[in-house]
Tab-separated table of C-alpha atoms and ligand atoms in Angstrom:
chain	number	residue	atom	x	y	z
A	1	UNK	CA	-103.582	-76.648	6.039
A	2	UNK	CA	-104.731	-73.154	5.936
A	3	UNK	CA	-101.295	-71.658	7.628
A	4	UNK	CA	-99.289	-73.586	5.188
A	5	UNK	CA	-101.051	-72.612	2.301
A	6	UNK	CA	-100.703	-69.109	3.370
A	7	UNK	CA	-96.973	-69.638	3.761
A	8	UNK	CA	-96.935	-70.693	0.113
A	9	UNK	CA	-98.638	-67.886	-1.436
A	10	UNK	CA	-96.351	-65.606	0.960
A	11	UNK	CA	-93.392	-67.173	-0.815
A	12	UNK	CA	-94.875	-66.720	-4.271
A	13	UNK	CA	-94.897	-63.165	-3.549
A	14	UNK	CA	-91.373	-62.674	-2.299
A	15	UNK	CA	-90.340	-64.360	-5.065
A	16	UNK	CA	-91.627	-62.164	-7.508
A	17	UNK	CA	-91.043	-59.036	-5.296
A	18	UNK	CA	-88.272	-56.763	-7.224
A	19	UNK	CA	-88.567	-54.380	-3.909
A	20	UNK	CA	-90.794	-51.335	-5.218
A	21	UNK	CA	-92.938	-53.277	-7.546
A	22	UNK	CA	-93.544	-57.176	-8.271
A	23	UNK	CA	-93.659	-59.260	-11.411
A	24	UNK	CA	-96.910	-61.274	-11.947
A	25	UNK	CA	-94.277	-64.140	-12.660
A	26	UNK	CA	-90.752	-64.670	-13.674
A	27	UNK	CA	-90.029	-65.007	-17.113
A	28	UNK	CA	-93.161	-65.029	-18.842
A	29	UNK	CA	-94.138	-61.307	-17.463
A	30	UNK	CA	-90.561	-59.918	-15.915
A	31	UNK	CA	-92.029	-56.066	-15.510
A	32	UNK	CA	-94.599	-54.425	-13.914
A	33	UNK	CA	-98.328	-55.201	-14.882
A	34	UNK	CA	-100.932	-52.502	-13.626
A	35	UNK	CA	-104.171	-54.667	-12.302
A	36	UNK	CA	-101.524	-57.301	-11.574
A	37	UNK	CA	-99.736	-54.700	-8.840
A	38	UNK	CA	-102.753	-53.102	-7.353
A	39	UNK	CA	-104.266	-56.591	-6.947
A	40	UNK	CA	-101.208	-58.048	-5.214
A	41	UNK	CA	-101.163	-55.107	-3.057
A	42	UNK	CA	-104.132	-56.933	-1.531
A	43	UNK	CA	-102.158	-59.504	-0.487
A	44	UNK	CA	-99.203	-57.700	0.929
A	45	UNK	CA	-101.412	-56.120	3.200
A	46	UNK	CA	-101.803	-58.721	5.411
A	47	UNK	CA	-98.061	-59.288	5.923
A	48	UNK	CA	-96.109	-56.114	5.021
A	49	UNK	CA	-98.777	-52.748	4.828
A	50	UNK	CA	-95.729	-50.464	3.780
A	51	UNK	CA	-94.752	-52.818	0.801
A	52	UNK	CA	-98.528	-53.153	-0.028
A	53	UNK	CA	-98.657	-49.006	-0.233
A	54	UNK	CA	-95.258	-48.818	-2.347
A	55	UNK	CA	-96.951	-51.516	-4.767
A	56	UNK	CA	-99.272	-48.903	-5.775
A	57	UNK	CA	-97.193	-46.048	-5.738
A	58	UNK	CA	-94.955	-47.580	-7.926
A	59	UNK	CA	-97.553	-47.816	-10.261
A	60	UNK	CA	-98.394	-44.315	-9.913
A	61	UNK	CA	-94.933	-42.661	-10.091
A	62	UNK	CA	-95.485	-43.772	-13.846
A	63	UNK	CA	-98.856	-42.026	-14.699
A	64	UNK	CA	-98.777	-40.200	-17.625
A	65	UNK	CA	-99.520	-36.621	-17.348
A	66	UNK	CA	-102.978	-36.822	-19.232
A	67	UNK	CA	-104.103	-39.268	-16.256
A	68	UNK	CA	-103.682	-42.463	-17.557
A	69	UNK	CA	-102.028	-45.478	-16.011
A	70	UNK	CA	-99.928	-47.460	-18.265
A	71	UNK	CA	-100.708	-51.041	-18.824
A	72	UNK	CA	-96.843	-52.320	-18.269
A	73	UNK	CA	-94.012	-50.475	-16.788
A	74	UNK	CA	-90.322	-51.707	-18.073
A	75	UNK	CA	-88.468	-50.736	-15.182
A	76	UNK	CA	-85.499	-53.174	-16.347
A	77	UNK	CA	-84.631	-54.399	-19.579
A	78	UNK	CA	-85.695	-57.926	-20.212
A	79	UNK	CA	-85.538	-59.268	-23.804
A	80	UNK	CA	-87.804	-62.582	-22.798
A	81	UNK	CA	-91.466	-60.610	-23.339
A	82	UNK	CA	-92.649	-58.743	-26.768
A	83	UNK	CA	-93.432	-56.326	-27.582
A	84	UNK	CA	-90.940	-54.412	-25.317
A	85	UNK	CA	-90.266	-50.970	-25.160
A	86	UNK	CA	-89.011	-50.568	-28.611
A	87	UNK	CA	-92.325	-51.352	-29.989
A	88	UNK	CA	-94.638	-49.371	-27.731
A	89	UNK	CA	-92.299	-46.235	-28.604
A	90	UNK	CA	-94.292	-44.112	-25.754
A	91	UNK	CA	-90.985	-42.114	-25.035
A	92	UNK	CA	-91.072	-42.042	-21.641
A	93	UNK	CA	-87.748	-41.783	-19.643
A	94	UNK	CA	-88.905	-45.002	-17.860
A	95	UNK	CA	-90.508	-47.067	-20.718
A	96	UNK	CA	-94.245	-48.232	-20.608
A	97	UNK	CA	-96.993	-49.238	-22.708
A	98	UNK	CA	-99.183	-47.140	-24.141
A	99	UNK	CA	-102.573	-48.357	-23.348
A	100	UNK	CA	-103.984	-48.919	-20.045
A	101	UNK	CA	-105.774	-52.050	-17.559
A	102	UNK	CA	-108.907	-52.503	-15.670
A	103	UNK	CA	-108.869	-49.884	-13.105
A	104	UNK	CA	-108.735	-51.868	-9.587
A	105	UNK	CA	-106.712	-49.452	-7.632
A	106	UNK	CA	-109.296	-47.391	-6.471
A	107	UNK	CA	-110.766	-50.708	-4.647
A	108	UNK	CA	-107.579	-51.623	-3.714
A	109	UNK	CA	-106.721	-48.779	-2.071
A	110	UNK	CA	-109.734	-48.460	-0.234
A	111	UNK	CA	-110.020	-52.161	0.816
A	112	UNK	CA	-106.049	-51.793	2.547
A	113	UNK	CA	-107.009	-48.380	3.863
A	114	UNK	CA	-109.939	-49.845	5.814
A	115	UNK	CA	-108.314	-52.972	6.998
A	116	UNK	CA	-105.176	-50.974	8.070
A	117	UNK	CA	-103.644	-52.002	11.559
A	118	UNK	CA	-101.251	-48.833	10.917
A	119	UNK	CA	-104.168	-46.148	10.145
A	120	UNK	CA	-101.462	-42.860	10.100
A	121	UNK	CA	-99.611	-44.325	7.524
A	122	UNK	CA	-102.829	-45.160	5.905
A	123	UNK	CA	-104.037	-41.962	5.840
A	124	UNK	CA	-101.136	-40.258	4.569
A	125	UNK	CA	-100.795	-42.681	1.535
A	126	UNK	CA	-104.096	-42.505	0.670
A	127	UNK	CA	-104.167	-38.915	1.101
A	128	UNK	CA	-101.386	-38.820	-1.528
A	129	UNK	CA	-102.791	-41.753	-3.918
A	130	UNK	CA	-106.486	-40.573	-4.144
A	131	UNK	CA	-106.013	-37.446	-6.396
A	132	UNK	CA	-103.693	-39.672	-9.184
A	133	UNK	CA	-106.612	-42.480	-9.023
A	134	UNK	CA	-109.375	-39.925	-9.518
A	135	UNK	CA	-107.484	-38.307	-12.248
A	136	UNK	CA	-107.166	-41.623	-14.072
A	137	UNK	CA	-110.744	-42.316	-13.586
A	138	UNK	CA	-111.362	-39.216	-15.035
A	139	UNK	CA	-109.128	-39.805	-17.375
A	140	UNK	CA	-111.093	-42.608	-18.590
A	141	UNK	CA	-114.296	-40.834	-19.143
A	142	UNK	CA	-112.662	-37.909	-20.757
A	143	UNK	CA	-110.734	-40.229	-23.352
A	144	UNK	CA	-112.873	-43.235	-23.998
A	145	UNK	CA	-116.495	-42.027	-23.554
A	146	UNK	CA	-116.007	-38.901	-25.665
A	147	UNK	CA	-119.666	-38.687	-26.220
A	148	UNK	CA	-120.479	-38.965	-22.579
A	149	UNK	CA	-122.912	-42.083	-22.541
A	150	UNK	CA	-121.410	-42.911	-19.225
A	151	UNK	CA	-119.600	-45.739	-20.282
A	152	UNK	CA	-115.874	-46.286	-21.430
A	153	UNK	CA	-114.627	-48.440	-24.311
A	154	UNK	CA	-111.480	-50.448	-24.150
A	155	UNK	CA	-109.232	-50.089	-27.749
A	156	UNK	CA	-107.186	-52.885	-27.697
A	157	UNK	CA	-108.238	-56.648	-25.967
A	158	UNK	CA	-105.202	-56.115	-23.709
A	159	UNK	CA	-106.916	-53.580	-21.562
A	160	UNK	CA	-109.568	-55.610	-20.542
A	161	UNK	CA	-106.825	-58.173	-19.174
A	162	UNK	CA	-109.226	-60.816	-21.425
A	163	UNK	CA	-106.749	-60.772	-24.534
A	164	UNK	CA	-108.369	-63.364	-26.559
A	165	UNK	CA	-111.698	-63.763	-24.974
A	166	UNK	CA	-114.758	-65.311	-27.499
A	167	UNK	CA	-116.204	-61.380	-26.872
A	168	UNK	CA	-114.230	-59.963	-29.509
A	169	UNK	CA	-114.133	-62.322	-32.230
A	170	UNK	CA	-116.264	-60.551	-34.607
A	171	UNK	CA	-114.772	-57.031	-33.668
A	172	UNK	CA	-111.190	-57.974	-33.919
A	173	UNK	CA	-111.675	-59.491	-37.245
A	174	UNK	CA	-112.375	-56.373	-38.639
A	175	UNK	CA	-108.540	-55.552	-37.140
A	176	UNK	CA	-106.329	-55.680	-40.303
A	177	UNK	CA	-103.055	-57.299	-40.122
A	178	UNK	CA	-101.416	-55.600	-43.483
A	179	UNK	CA	-98.087	-53.625	-42.920
A	180	UNK	CA	-97.605	-55.646	-39.039
A	181	UNK	CA	-93.660	-55.570	-38.898
A	182	UNK	CA	-92.512	-59.163	-38.521
A	183	UNK	CA	-91.941	-60.388	-34.705
A	184	UNK	CA	-91.021	-63.358	-32.813
A	185	UNK	CA	-93.603	-64.051	-30.156
A	186	UNK	CA	-91.141	-65.136	-26.295
A	187	UNK	CA	-94.711	-65.770	-24.554
A	188	UNK	CA	-94.935	-69.088	-26.230
A	189	UNK	CA	-91.430	-70.005	-24.992
A	190	UNK	CA	-92.246	-69.566	-21.403
A	191	UNK	CA	-95.902	-71.016	-21.792
A	192	UNK	CA	-97.377	-73.964	-23.473
A	193	UNK	CA	-98.444	-72.271	-27.038
A	194	UNK	CA	-101.978	-74.066	-26.673
A	195	UNK	CA	-102.717	-71.534	-23.589
A	196	UNK	CA	-101.891	-68.897	-25.123
A	197	UNK	CA	-103.736	-66.752	-27.810
A	198	UNK	CA	-102.813	-67.275	-31.507
A	199	UNK	CA	-100.397	-65.740	-33.701
A	200	UNK	CA	-103.478	-65.067	-36.017
A	201	UNK	CA	-104.659	-62.930	-32.503
A	202	UNK	CA	-101.022	-61.512	-32.393
A	203	UNK	CA	-100.647	-59.812	-35.442
A	204	UNK	CA	-103.732	-58.124	-34.933
A	205	UNK	CA	-102.428	-56.874	-31.251
A	206	UNK	CA	-99.326	-55.440	-32.857
A	207	UNK	CA	-101.462	-53.723	-35.514
A	208	UNK	CA	-103.019	-51.906	-33.133
A	209	UNK	CA	-99.937	-51.121	-31.222
A	210	UNK	CA	-98.651	-49.907	-34.815
A	211	UNK	CA	-101.527	-47.726	-35.349
A	212	UNK	CA	-101.483	-45.824	-31.689
A	213	UNK	CA	-97.770	-45.355	-32.131
A	214	UNK	CA	-98.206	-43.584	-35.616
A	215	UNK	CA	-100.585	-41.330	-33.723
A	216	UNK	CA	-98.064	-39.931	-31.194
A	217	UNK	CA	-100.151	-41.998	-28.630
A	218	UNK	CA	-102.263	-39.016	-28.436
A	219	UNK	CA	-105.337	-40.316	-26.100
A	220	UNK	CA	-107.518	-37.297	-27.624
A	221	UNK	CA	-107.288	-39.422	-31.060
A	222	UNK	CA	-107.036	-42.919	-29.911
A	223	UNK	CA	-110.486	-43.607	-29.274
A	224	UNK	CA	-112.094	-42.288	-32.106
A	225	UNK	CA	-109.174	-43.536	-34.743
A	226	UNK	CA	-109.172	-47.406	-33.071
A	227	UNK	CA	-111.222	-50.119	-35.500
A	228	UNK	CA	-111.516	-51.799	-32.217
A	229	UNK	CA	-113.836	-50.029	-29.575
A	230	UNK	CA	-115.607	-52.410	-27.287
A	231	UNK	CA	-117.758	-51.546	-23.837
A	232	UNK	CA	-117.074	-54.373	-21.506
A	233	UNK	CA	-119.463	-54.861	-18.787
A	234	UNK	CA	-116.583	-56.063	-16.751
A	235	UNK	CA	-114.341	-53.399	-17.204
A	236	UNK	CA	-116.730	-50.950	-16.783
A	237	UNK	CA	-117.873	-52.647	-13.541
A	238	UNK	CA	-114.512	-52.370	-12.222
A	239	UNK	CA	-114.329	-48.515	-12.899
A	240	UNK	CA	-117.705	-47.984	-11.407
A	241	UNK	CA	-116.463	-49.937	-8.104
A	242	UNK	CA	-113.187	-48.139	-8.020
A	243	UNK	CA	-115.374	-44.951	-8.394
A	244	UNK	CA	-117.609	-45.558	-5.591
A	245	UNK	CA	-114.529	-46.668	-3.260
A	246	UNK	CA	-112.972	-43.598	-3.886
A	247	UNK	CA	-115.378	-41.709	-2.910
A	248	UNK	CA	-116.265	-43.525	0.280
A	249	UNK	CA	-112.501	-42.838	0.815
A	250	UNK	CA	-112.645	-39.406	-0.349
A	251	UNK	CA	-115.049	-38.409	1.795
A	252	UNK	CA	-113.511	-40.364	4.933
A	253	UNK	CA	-110.360	-38.296	4.348
A	254	UNK	CA	-112.793	-34.875	3.904
A	255	UNK	CA	-111.824	-34.471	0.408
A	256	UNK	CA	-115.589	-33.790	-0.790
A	257	UNK	CA	-114.779	-32.834	-4.310
A	258	UNK	CA	-113.167	-35.934	-5.291
A	259	UNK	CA	-116.009	-37.515	-3.268
A	260	UNK	CA	-119.018	-36.077	-5.041
A	261	UNK	CA	-117.377	-36.248	-8.875
A	262	UNK	CA	-116.207	-39.801	-7.859
A	263	UNK	CA	-120.163	-40.505	-6.974
A	264	UNK	CA	-121.270	-38.709	-10.108
A	265	UNK	CA	-119.232	-40.489	-12.506
A	266	UNK	CA	-120.080	-44.045	-10.894
A	267	UNK	CA	-124.211	-43.278	-11.069
A	268	UNK	CA	-123.908	-42.398	-14.610
A	269	UNK	CA	-122.189	-45.631	-15.589
A	270	UNK	CA	-124.164	-47.574	-13.234
A	271	UNK	CA	-127.384	-46.232	-14.948
A	272	UNK	CA	-125.725	-46.923	-18.514
A	273	UNK	CA	-124.863	-50.562	-17.391
A	274	UNK	CA	-128.823	-51.264	-17.929
A	275	UNK	CA	-128.023	-50.547	-21.962
A	276	UNK	CA	-126.006	-53.964	-21.633
A	277	UNK	CA	-128.294	-56.399	-19.704
A	278	UNK	CA	-129.583	-59.267	-21.950
A	279	UNK	CA	-132.824	-60.909	-20.053
A	280	UNK	CA	-132.024	-63.733	-22.821
A	281	UNK	CA	-128.742	-64.868	-21.094
A	282	UNK	CA	-129.069	-63.624	-17.496
A	283	UNK	CA	-125.864	-61.385	-17.537
A	284	UNK	CA	-124.643	-58.496	-19.094
A	285	UNK	CA	-122.909	-58.144	-22.819
A	286	UNK	CA	-120.527	-56.214	-24.247
A	287	UNK	CA	-121.530	-53.881	-26.807
A	288	UNK	CA	-119.607	-53.261	-30.438
A	289	UNK	CA	-119.303	-49.308	-30.189
A	290	UNK	CA	-117.671	-49.325	-33.534
A	291	UNK	CA	-120.918	-50.705	-35.209
A	292	UNK	CA	-123.357	-49.805	-32.723
A	293	UNK	CA	-124.460	-53.024	-31.560
A	294	UNK	CA	-124.481	-55.475	-28.366
A	295	UNK	CA	-122.291	-58.478	-28.632
A	296	UNK	CA	-123.880	-62.128	-28.578
A	297	UNK	CA	-121.463	-63.775	-26.189
A	298	UNK	CA	-122.137	-64.164	-23.081
A	299	UNK	CA	-118.887	-64.514	-21.234
A	300	UNK	CA	-117.524	-63.964	-17.987
A	301	UNK	CA	-116.970	-60.188	-18.558
A	302	UNK	CA	-120.708	-59.897	-18.081
A	303	UNK	CA	-120.864	-61.835	-14.738
A	304	UNK	CA	-118.043	-60.190	-13.376
A	305	UNK	CA	-120.020	-57.177	-13.545
A	306	UNK	CA	-121.547	-58.374	-10.096
A	307	UNK	CA	-118.401	-56.440	-8.821
A	308	UNK	CA	-120.223	-52.928	-9.118
A	309	UNK	CA	-123.141	-51.992	-6.778
A	310	UNK	CA	-125.793	-53.224	-9.902
A	311	UNK	CA	-129.539	-53.460	-8.539
A	312	UNK	CA	-130.243	-56.487	-6.361
A	313	UNK	CA	-132.345	-58.545	-9.307
A	314	UNK	CA	-129.251	-58.293	-11.472
A	315	UNK	CA	-126.859	-59.699	-8.860
A	316	UNK	CA	-129.602	-62.437	-8.583
A	317	UNK	CA	-129.860	-63.275	-12.019
A	318	UNK	CA	-126.245	-63.261	-12.209
A	319	UNK	CA	-125.845	-65.918	-9.481
A	320	UNK	CA	-128.693	-67.858	-11.396
A	321	UNK	CA	-126.420	-67.467	-14.602
A	322	UNK	CA	-123.363	-69.444	-12.275
A	323	UNK	CA	-125.831	-71.953	-11.091
A	324	UNK	CA	-126.305	-72.937	-14.964
A	325	UNK	CA	-122.439	-72.737	-15.645
A	326	UNK	CA	-121.668	-75.009	-12.801
A	327	UNK	CA	-123.850	-77.747	-15.023
A	328	UNK	CA	-121.130	-78.145	-17.443
A	329	UNK	CA	-117.959	-77.958	-15.182
A	330	UNK	CA	-116.084	-79.028	-11.924
A	331	UNK	CA	-115.269	-75.865	-10.997
A	332	UNK	CA	-116.452	-72.148	-10.859
A	333	UNK	CA	-116.358	-69.631	-12.726
A	334	UNK	CA	-115.232	-70.767	-16.279
A	335	UNK	CA	-114.293	-67.889	-18.583
A	336	UNK	CA	-116.582	-68.801	-20.945
A	337	UNK	CA	-119.553	-70.837	-21.016
A	338	UNK	CA	-118.287	-74.296	-21.592
A	339	UNK	CA	-121.645	-75.459	-23.841
A	340	UNK	CA	-120.669	-72.685	-26.077
A	341	UNK	CA	-118.975	-73.862	-29.501
A	342	UNK	CA	-116.089	-71.677	-29.034
A	343	UNK	CA	-115.317	-72.910	-25.427
A	344	UNK	CA	-111.498	-73.767	-25.167
A	345	UNK	CA	-110.938	-75.483	-21.920
A	346	UNK	CA	-107.011	-74.529	-21.494
A	347	UNK	CA	-106.649	-71.153	-23.896
A	348	UNK	CA	-106.333	-68.800	-21.863
A	349	UNK	CA	-109.587	-66.535	-21.750
A	350	UNK	CA	-111.757	-68.469	-23.763
A	351	UNK	CA	-112.861	-70.982	-20.919
A	352	UNK	CA	-110.055	-71.579	-18.113
A	353	UNK	CA	-110.729	-69.690	-14.607
A	354	UNK	CA	-108.868	-66.937	-13.275
A	355	UNK	CA	-108.859	-66.480	-9.434
A	356	UNK	CA	-108.698	-62.687	-9.283
A	357	UNK	CA	-112.123	-62.671	-11.393
A	358	UNK	CA	-113.389	-65.281	-8.955
A	359	UNK	CA	-112.404	-63.066	-6.252
A	360	UNK	CA	-114.099	-60.014	-7.765
A	361	UNK	CA	-117.547	-61.738	-8.873
A	362	UNK	CA	-117.689	-63.329	-4.819
A	363	UNK	CA	-116.960	-60.107	-3.365
A	364	UNK	CA	-119.718	-58.615	-5.655
A	365	UNK	CA	-122.254	-61.466	-4.531
A	366	UNK	CA	-120.899	-61.033	-1.245
A	367	UNK	CA	-122.307	-57.532	-0.872
A	368	UNK	CA	-125.612	-58.162	-2.637
A	369	UNK	CA	-126.466	-60.992	-0.111
A	370	UNK	CA	-125.392	-63.983	-2.853
A	371	UNK	CA	-123.357	-65.337	0.106
A	372	UNK	CA	-123.744	-68.963	-0.791
A	373	UNK	CA	-122.808	-68.650	-4.182
A	374	UNK	CA	-119.905	-66.292	-2.918
A	375	UNK	CA	-118.654	-68.948	-0.494
A	376	UNK	CA	-118.941	-71.552	-2.986
A	377	UNK	CA	-116.904	-69.657	-5.465
A	378	UNK	CA	-114.213	-68.901	-2.846
A	379	UNK	CA	-114.250	-72.745	-1.810
A	380	UNK	CA	-113.402	-73.473	-5.478
A	381	UNK	CA	-110.511	-71.671	-5.535
A	382	UNK	CA	-109.091	-73.199	-2.859
A	383	UNK	CA	-110.048	-76.309	-4.294
A	384	UNK	CA	-107.938	-75.181	-7.703
A	385	UNK	CA	-104.871	-74.162	-5.430
A	386	UNK	CA	-104.977	-77.614	-3.215
A	387	UNK	CA	-105.177	-79.457	-6.809
A	388	UNK	CA	-102.696	-77.069	-9.103
A	389	UNK	CA	-100.728	-75.142	-7.237
A	390	UNK	CA	-100.587	-70.792	-7.707
A	391	UNK	CA	-100.741	-71.308	-11.792
A	392	UNK	CA	-102.120	-68.137	-13.938
A	393	UNK	CA	-105.048	-69.744	-14.454
A	394	UNK	CA	-106.621	-73.378	-14.579
A	395	UNK	CA	-108.753	-75.773	-16.811
A	396	UNK	CA	-112.600	-75.712	-15.493
A	397	UNK	CA	-113.479	-79.112	-15.543
A	398	UNK	CA	-109.986	-81.224	-14.699
A	399	UNK	CA	-108.102	-78.449	-13.048
A	400	UNK	CA	-105.056	-78.295	-15.004
A	401	UNK	CA	-102.368	-75.571	-14.302
A	402	UNK	CA	-102.377	-73.436	-17.029
A	403	UNK	CA	-100.149	-70.378	-18.482
A	404	UNK	CA	-97.396	-69.495	-16.268
A	405	UNK	CA	-96.424	-71.007	-12.364
A	406	UNK	CA	-95.775	-69.305	-9.112
A	407	UNK	CA	-98.201	-66.737	-10.182
A	408	UNK	CA	-97.963	-63.364	-8.041
A	409	UNK	CA	-101.965	-62.137	-8.021
A	410	UNK	CA	-103.343	-66.019	-7.557
A	411	UNK	CA	-101.045	-65.929	-4.323
A	412	UNK	CA	-102.437	-62.910	-3.565
A	413	UNK	CA	-106.267	-63.374	-4.053
A	414	UNK	CA	-105.463	-66.879	-2.023
A	415	UNK	CA	-104.397	-65.044	1.038
A	416	UNK	CA	-107.221	-62.707	0.711
A	417	UNK	CA	-109.432	-65.500	1.156
A	418	UNK	CA	-108.012	-67.422	3.467
A	419	UNK	CA	-107.594	-64.231	5.720
A	420	UNK	CA	-111.356	-63.548	5.162
A	421	UNK	CA	-112.621	-66.633	6.089
A	422	UNK	CA	-109.995	-66.461	9.254
A	423	UNK	CA	-111.394	-63.420	9.973
A	424	UNK	CA	-115.153	-64.683	10.119
A	425	UNK	CA	-114.178	-67.462	11.967
B	1	LIG	C1	-99.587	-60.588	-22.410
B	1	LIG	O1	-98.504	-60.266	-23.115
B	1	LIG	O2	-99.913	-61.621	-22.540
B	1	LIG	C2	-100.372	-59.664	-21.796
B	1	LIG	O3	-101.751	-60.248	-21.360
B	1	LIG	C3	-100.669	-58.077	-22.385
B	1	LIG	O4	-100.438	-57.297	-21.309
């Protein structure tokens, strides 16, 4: 059973492998996506280590001069996706989008390095990637935290990866729709429109792209110019975890300056995360920087924060909070509270379960000693696969397969979870 599932997962990854990068899934996402790639490298590492390193190298080969690593790299033209390179107009030789995505690469590089069978290969690959990943982390704090609070803001919902989260419904209202050039969505011809963001949200996504484009994609200006500035605890937790992991990796490789700087960024951010804690909800919340207020929406972003080395009492509270969520769904962890009025069982980030997020939450809880809950989340991931195959995401009540199918990062997570179980057994 286990081996059969691993074999199926490998074949999904192979199908989406384009040689030096992997597409998230055929049709819906025909290019290289940033955090998809870094997480998919974790899966490759179990059966093809050189290929795992190549995935991350290809991503960083398209890093901008200022340090940003873009969220999409348009390696080969494909008009099945909107918005394509002509809309972004970032002026790169190989076109890319102009925003970024959750920085999981530091975490992934360290994990692949630690588990490497080919130690010499891992050392040379990691050594070359180290300054690049570090530059990306520094870019975040320089450009997305201009006042030096310790936490970074996203300036477009697509940066969080949680595109249509309830967390930014109110903030997104402040993004206008006037002046948006007419467009045709392509996502809804590949996936069920009822599982995707709404047309109204798409107009606002594109308004922000047009706004940033009008500023020449100059990151020194974009943060302050954006009407959308959200400090997402999940996003910051990923950045913190990657800084900590990069610090450890740098120490192992004798790069003490990178280690010291990474550790300092992480420590400052960990302390600042306390400002996002809500006793009332027993989890972290988003902070709307544009208006200076916490967002009263207890979604998965504040639970994903467990991926960072947060205080033990916070990790316990998050585990308790997941226990409460479990009372209103059959599978963990829903991306929004099923008892909240905004919960939308099958619509993208407004309710469904995402295996990559489950994996990161479980990993963090395990590190914090919350192994019972971590195991339960991992078991639910496998139950979802048995029930509905390698989907993009799943209904938390009935395990429906949602969004795209034959999904790379879902497959990679399954290999991760099953392989970890084998190692433990
Ligand atoms: C999409 O197109 O749905 C992505 O989430 C944006 O990168």
